[in-house]
CSV table of C-alpha atoms in Angstrom, one decimal:
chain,number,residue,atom,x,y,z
A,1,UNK,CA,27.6,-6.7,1.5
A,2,UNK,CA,26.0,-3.8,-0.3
A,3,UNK,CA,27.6,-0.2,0.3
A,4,UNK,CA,26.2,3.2,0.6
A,5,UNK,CA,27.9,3.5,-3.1
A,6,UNK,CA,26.3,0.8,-4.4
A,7,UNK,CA,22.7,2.2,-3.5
A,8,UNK,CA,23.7,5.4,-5.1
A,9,UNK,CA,24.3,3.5,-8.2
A,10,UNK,CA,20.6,2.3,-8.0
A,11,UNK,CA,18.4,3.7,-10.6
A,12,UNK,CA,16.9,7.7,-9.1
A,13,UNK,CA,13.5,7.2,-10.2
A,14,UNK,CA,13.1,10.8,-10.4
A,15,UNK,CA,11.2,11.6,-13.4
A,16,UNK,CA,8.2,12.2,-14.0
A,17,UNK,CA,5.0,9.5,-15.5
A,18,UNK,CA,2.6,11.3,-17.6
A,19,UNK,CA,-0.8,10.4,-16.6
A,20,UNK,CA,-3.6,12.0,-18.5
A,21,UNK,CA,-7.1,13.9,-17.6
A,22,UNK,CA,-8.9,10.6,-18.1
A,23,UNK,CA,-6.8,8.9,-15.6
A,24,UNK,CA,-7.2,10.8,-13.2
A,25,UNK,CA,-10.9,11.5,-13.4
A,26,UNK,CA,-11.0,7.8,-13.2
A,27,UNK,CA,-9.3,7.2,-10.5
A,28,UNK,CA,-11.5,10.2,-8.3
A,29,UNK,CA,-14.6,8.2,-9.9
A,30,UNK,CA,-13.8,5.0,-8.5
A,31,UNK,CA,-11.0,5.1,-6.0
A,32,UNK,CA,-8.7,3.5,-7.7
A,33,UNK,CA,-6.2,2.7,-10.9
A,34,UNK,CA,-4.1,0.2,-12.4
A,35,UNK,CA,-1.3,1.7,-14.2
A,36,UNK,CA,1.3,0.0,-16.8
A,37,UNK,CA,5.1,0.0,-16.2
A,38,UNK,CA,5.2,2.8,-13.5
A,39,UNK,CA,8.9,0.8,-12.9
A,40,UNK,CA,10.9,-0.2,-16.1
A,41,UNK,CA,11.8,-4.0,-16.1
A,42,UNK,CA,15.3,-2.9,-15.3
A,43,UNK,CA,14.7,-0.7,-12.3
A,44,UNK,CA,13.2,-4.0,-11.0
A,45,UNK,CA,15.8,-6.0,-11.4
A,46,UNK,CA,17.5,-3.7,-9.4
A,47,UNK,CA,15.5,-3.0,-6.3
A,48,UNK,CA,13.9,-6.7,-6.3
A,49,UNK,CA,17.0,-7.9,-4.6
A,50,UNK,CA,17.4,-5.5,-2.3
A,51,UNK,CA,13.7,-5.4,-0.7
A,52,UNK,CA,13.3,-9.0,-1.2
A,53,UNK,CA,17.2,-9.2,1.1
A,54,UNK,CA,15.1,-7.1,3.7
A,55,UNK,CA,11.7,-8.9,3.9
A,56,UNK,CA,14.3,-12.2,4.5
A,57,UNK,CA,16.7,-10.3,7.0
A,58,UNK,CA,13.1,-9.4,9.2
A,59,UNK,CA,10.9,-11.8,8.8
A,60,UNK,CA,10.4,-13.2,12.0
A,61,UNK,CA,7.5,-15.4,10.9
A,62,UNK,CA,8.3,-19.3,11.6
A,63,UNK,CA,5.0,-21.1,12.0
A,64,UNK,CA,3.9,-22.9,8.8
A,65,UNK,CA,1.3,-21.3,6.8
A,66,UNK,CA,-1.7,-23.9,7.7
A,67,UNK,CA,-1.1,-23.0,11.0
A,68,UNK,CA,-1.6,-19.4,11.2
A,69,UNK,CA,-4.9,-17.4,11.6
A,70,UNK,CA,-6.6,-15.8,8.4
A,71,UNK,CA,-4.6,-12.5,8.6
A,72,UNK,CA,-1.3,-14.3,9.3
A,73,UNK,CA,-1.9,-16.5,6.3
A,74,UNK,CA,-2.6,-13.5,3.7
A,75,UNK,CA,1.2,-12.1,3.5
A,76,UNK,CA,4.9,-11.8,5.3
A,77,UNK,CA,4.3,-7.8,6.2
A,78,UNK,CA,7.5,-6.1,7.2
A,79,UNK,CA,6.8,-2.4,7.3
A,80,UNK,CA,9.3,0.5,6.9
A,81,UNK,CA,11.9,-0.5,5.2
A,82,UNK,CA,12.8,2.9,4.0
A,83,UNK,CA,14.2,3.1,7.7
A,84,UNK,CA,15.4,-0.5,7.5
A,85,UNK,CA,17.8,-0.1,4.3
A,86,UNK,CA,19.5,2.5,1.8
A,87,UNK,CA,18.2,0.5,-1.8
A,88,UNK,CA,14.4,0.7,-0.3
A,89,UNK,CA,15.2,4.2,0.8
A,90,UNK,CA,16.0,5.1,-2.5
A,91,UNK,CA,12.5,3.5,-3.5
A,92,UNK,CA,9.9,4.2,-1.1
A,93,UNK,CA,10.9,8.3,-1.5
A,94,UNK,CA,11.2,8.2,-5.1
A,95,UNK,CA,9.6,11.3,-6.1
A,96,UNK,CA,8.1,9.7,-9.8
A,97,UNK,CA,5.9,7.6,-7.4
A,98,UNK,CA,4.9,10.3,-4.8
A,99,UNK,CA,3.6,12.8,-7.9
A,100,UNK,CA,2.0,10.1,-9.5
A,101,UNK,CA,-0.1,10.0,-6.0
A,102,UNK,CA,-0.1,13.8,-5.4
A,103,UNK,CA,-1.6,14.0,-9.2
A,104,UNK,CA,-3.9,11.7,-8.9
A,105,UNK,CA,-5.2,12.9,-5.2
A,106,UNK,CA,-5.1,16.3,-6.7
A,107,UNK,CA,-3.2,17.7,-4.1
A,108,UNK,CA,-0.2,19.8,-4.4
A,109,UNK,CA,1.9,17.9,-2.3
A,110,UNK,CA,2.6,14.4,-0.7
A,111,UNK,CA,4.3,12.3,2.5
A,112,UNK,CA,5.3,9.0,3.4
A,113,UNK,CA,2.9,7.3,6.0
A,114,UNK,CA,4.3,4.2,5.6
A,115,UNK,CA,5.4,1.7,3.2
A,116,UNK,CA,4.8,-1.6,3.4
A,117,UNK,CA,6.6,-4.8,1.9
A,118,UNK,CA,3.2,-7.4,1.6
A,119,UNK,CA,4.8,-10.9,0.2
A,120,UNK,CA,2.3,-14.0,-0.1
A,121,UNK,CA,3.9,-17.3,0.2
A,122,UNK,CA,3.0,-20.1,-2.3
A,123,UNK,CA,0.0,-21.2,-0.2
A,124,UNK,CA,-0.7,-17.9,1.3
A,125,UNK,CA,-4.8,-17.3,2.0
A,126,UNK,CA,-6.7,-14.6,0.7
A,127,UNK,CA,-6.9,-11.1,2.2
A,128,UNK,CA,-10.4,-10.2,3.5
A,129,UNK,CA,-12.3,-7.6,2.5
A,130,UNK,CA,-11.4,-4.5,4.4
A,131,UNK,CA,-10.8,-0.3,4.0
A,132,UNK,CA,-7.1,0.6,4.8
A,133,UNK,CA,-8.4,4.2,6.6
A,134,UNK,CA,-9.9,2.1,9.5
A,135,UNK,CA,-6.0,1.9,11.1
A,136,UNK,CA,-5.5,5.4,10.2
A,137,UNK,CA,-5.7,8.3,12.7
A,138,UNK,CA,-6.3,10.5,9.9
A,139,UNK,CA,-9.7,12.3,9.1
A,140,UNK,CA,-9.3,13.0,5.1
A,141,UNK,CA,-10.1,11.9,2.2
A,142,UNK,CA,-6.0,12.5,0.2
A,143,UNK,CA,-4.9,9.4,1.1
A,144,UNK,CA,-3.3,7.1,-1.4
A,145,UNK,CA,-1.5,3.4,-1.9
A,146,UNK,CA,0.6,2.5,-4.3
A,147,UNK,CA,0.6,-1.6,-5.0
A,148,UNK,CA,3.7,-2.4,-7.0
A,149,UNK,CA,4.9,-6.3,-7.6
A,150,UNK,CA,8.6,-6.7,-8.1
A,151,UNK,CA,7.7,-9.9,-9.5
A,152,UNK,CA,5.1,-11.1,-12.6
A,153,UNK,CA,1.7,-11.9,-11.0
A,154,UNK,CA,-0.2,-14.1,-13.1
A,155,UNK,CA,-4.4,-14.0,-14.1
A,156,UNK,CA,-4.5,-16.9,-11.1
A,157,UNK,CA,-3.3,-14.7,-8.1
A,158,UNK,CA,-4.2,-11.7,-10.0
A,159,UNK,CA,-4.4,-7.6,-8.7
A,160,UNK,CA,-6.7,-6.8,-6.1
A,161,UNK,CA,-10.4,-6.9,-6.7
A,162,UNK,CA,-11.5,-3.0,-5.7
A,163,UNK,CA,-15.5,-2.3,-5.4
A,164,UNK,CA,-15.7,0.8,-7.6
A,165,UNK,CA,-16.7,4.0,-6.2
A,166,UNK,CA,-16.3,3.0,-2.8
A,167,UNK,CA,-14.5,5.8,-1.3
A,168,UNK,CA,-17.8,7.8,-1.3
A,169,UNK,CA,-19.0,6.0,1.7
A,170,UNK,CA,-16.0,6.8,3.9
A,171,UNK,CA,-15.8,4.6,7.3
A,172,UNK,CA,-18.2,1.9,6.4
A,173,UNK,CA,-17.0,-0.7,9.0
A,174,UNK,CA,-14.8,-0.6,12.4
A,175,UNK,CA,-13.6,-4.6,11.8
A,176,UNK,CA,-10.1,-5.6,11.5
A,177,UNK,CA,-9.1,-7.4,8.7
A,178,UNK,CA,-10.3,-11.2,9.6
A,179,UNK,CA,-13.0,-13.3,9.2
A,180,UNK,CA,-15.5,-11.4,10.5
A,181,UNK,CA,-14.7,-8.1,8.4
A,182,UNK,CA,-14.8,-10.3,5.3
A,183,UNK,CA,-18.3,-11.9,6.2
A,184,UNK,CA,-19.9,-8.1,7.5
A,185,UNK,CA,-18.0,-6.3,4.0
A,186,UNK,CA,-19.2,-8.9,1.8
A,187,UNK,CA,-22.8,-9.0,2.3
A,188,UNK,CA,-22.3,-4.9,2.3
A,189,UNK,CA,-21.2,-5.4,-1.4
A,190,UNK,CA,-23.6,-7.6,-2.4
A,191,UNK,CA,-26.5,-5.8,-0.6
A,192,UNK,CA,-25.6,-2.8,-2.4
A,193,UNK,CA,-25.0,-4.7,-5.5
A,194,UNK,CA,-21.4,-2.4,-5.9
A,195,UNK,CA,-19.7,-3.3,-9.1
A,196,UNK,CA,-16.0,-4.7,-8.7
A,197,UNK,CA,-12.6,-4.4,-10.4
A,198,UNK,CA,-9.9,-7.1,-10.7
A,199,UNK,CA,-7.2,-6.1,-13.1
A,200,UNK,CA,-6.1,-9.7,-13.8
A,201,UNK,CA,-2.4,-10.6,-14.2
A,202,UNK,CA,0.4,-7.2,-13.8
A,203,UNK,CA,3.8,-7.5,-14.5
A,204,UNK,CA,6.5,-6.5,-12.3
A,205,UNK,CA,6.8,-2.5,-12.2
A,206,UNK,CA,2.6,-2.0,-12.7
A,207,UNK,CA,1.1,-0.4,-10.2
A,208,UNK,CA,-2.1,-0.3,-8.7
A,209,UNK,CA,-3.0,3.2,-6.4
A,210,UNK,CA,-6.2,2.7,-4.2
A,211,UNK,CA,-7.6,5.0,-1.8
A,212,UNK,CA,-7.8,4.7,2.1
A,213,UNK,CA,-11.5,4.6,2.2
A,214,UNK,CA,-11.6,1.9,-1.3
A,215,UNK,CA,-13.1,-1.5,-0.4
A,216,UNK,CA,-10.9,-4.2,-1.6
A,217,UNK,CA,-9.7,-7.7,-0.8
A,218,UNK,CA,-7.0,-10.6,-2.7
A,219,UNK,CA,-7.2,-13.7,-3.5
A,220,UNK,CA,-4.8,-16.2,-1.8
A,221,UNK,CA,-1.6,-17.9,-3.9
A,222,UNK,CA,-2.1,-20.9,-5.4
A,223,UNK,CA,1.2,-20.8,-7.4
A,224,UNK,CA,4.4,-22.0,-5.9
A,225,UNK,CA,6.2,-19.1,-6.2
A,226,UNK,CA,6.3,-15.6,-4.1
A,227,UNK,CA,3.7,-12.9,-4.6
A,228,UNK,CA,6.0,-10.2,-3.5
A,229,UNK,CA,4.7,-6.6,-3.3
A,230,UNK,CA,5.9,-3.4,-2.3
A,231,UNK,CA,3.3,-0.7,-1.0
A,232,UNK,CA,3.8,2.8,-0.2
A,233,UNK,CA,1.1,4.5,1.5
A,234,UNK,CA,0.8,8.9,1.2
A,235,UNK,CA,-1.1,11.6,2.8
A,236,UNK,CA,-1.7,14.7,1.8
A,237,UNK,CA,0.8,17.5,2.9
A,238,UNK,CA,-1.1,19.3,5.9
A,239,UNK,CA,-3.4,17.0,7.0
A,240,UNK,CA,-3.5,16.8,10.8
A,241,UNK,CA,-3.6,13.9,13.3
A,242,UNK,CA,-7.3,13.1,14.8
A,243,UNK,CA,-8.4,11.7,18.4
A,244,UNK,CA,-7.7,8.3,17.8
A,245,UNK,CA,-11.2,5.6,18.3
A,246,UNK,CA,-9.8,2.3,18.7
A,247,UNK,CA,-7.0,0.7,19.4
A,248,UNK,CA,-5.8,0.7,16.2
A,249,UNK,CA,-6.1,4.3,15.2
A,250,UNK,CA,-3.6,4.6,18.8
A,251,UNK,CA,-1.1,2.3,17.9
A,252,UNK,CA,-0.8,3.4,14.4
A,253,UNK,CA,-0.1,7.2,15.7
A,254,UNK,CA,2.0,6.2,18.0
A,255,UNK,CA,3.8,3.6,15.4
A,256,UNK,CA,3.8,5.9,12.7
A,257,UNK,CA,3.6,9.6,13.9
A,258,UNK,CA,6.1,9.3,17.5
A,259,UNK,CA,5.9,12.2,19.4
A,260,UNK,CA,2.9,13.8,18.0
A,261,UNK,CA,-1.0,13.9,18.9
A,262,UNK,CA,-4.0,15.0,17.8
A,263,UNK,CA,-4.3,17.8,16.3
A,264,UNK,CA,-0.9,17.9,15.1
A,265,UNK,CA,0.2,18.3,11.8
A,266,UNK,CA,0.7,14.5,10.5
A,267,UNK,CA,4.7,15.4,9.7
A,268,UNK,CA,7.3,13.6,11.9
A,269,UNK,CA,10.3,12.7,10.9
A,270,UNK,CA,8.9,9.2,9.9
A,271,UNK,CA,6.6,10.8,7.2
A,272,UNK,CA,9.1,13.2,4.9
A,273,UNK,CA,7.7,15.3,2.1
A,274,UNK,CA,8.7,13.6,-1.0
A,275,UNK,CA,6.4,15.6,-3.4
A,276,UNK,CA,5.6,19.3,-3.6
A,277,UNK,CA,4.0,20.8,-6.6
């Protein structure tokens, strides 16, 4: 069993990935980026095993894929793990990631909402067409995701297709992820005739970053191996806490700010500062 000196002897991931102008004018065009090797191939092979050991030690899921409903079919979702482990700790705060979104927000600094580990099983559907921001009690624009897979994803499972320049349109639709958000999104996107971005295959350590607002859905697995991904979602340093309208805005505040409400600044303990300019 791994030790608290065996995390430490994990790679930091503490310095800092130059991104130029260009990138990230291109990211605040469209709302989103794919950028190479943010991981080395060897810091993968050395958090792989520990967030893959996490998603198996709480992943509760038992029914067989066929028999699931379309958001249970799109991915194993365990979120947290920063809380859950000290290897993922080490990687969901590293501070090369958090600048990476600070920079490419253009804010000065950045916090943890959440991270997320998002594995598709061999099998595994697609995930429908939805906007993060719609779970998020959070009225700004500075939020960011970053999509990393510890594994190779090939031109068959692919990135996530993003509709370009979709951030501009802010809360475009109250559904859930499901059938029905995929259906109402879709003919959105083709009505409007918005231009899409898949970035084909990625290998471990790439990394996608995607606004909250950015339209984008996944195809399902066809391969018969994992699809595992790790996601770490950031907000902006002193963005507050709004009046939650659904049900999901409530649970998420509750979930992911405890103790605070609206109005408050979004800063628990759950959601460190891991960046400041």
């Amino acid at each position: 069993m791994a030790t608290s000196a065996d995390y430490a002897k994990l790679p930091s991931l503490q310095d800092d990935y130059a991104l130029s102008a260009e990138q990230i004018a291109s990211y605040q065009r469209n709302g989103h980026i794919l950028l190479r090797e943010v991981a080395t191939q060897e810091e993968i092979n050395a958090y792989e095993p520990v967030i893959a050991d996490v998603v198996r030690e709480h992943n509760y899921m038992t029914k067989p894929v066929a028999e699931r409903d379309t958001y249970g079919k799109a991915f194993i979702q365990i979120g947290n793990l920063w809380k859950l482990n000290e290897g993922a700790e080490r990687f969901v705060l590293a501070r090369r990631f958090a600048k990476i979104a600070a920079e490419l927000m253009g804010v000065e600094g950045v916090r943890i909402y959440h991270d997320q580990a998002l594995f598709k099983e061999p099998g595994g559907g697609h995930t429908p067409w939805h906007q993060d921001q719609i779970y998020w009690p959070l009225d700004t624009p500075n939020t960011i995701t970053l999509w990393m897979p510890l594994v190779p994803v090939s031109e068959e499972v692919g990135s996530m297709t993003f509709v370009d320049g979709s951030q501009a349109f802010g809360y475009v639709s109250r559904q859930e992820i499901s059938d029905e958000s995929h259906k109402t999104l879709g003919s959105f996107i083709e009505g409007k005739q918005l231009p899409k971005t898949n970035y084909g295959t990625m290998a471990a350590g790439d990394a996608t970053f995607h606004a909250g607002w950015t339209l984008h859905s996944a195809p399902g697995n066809p391969t018969d191996t994992m699809r595992e991904v790790m996601t770490i979602i950031y907000i902006a340093d002193g963005v507050r806490i709004v009046e939650p309208d659904s049900n999901s805005r409530r649970n998420d505040m509750h979930g992911w700010f405890p103790g605070l409400g609206p109005g408050d600044l979004a800063a628990s303990p759950l959601n460190p500062l891991v960046y400041k300019a």
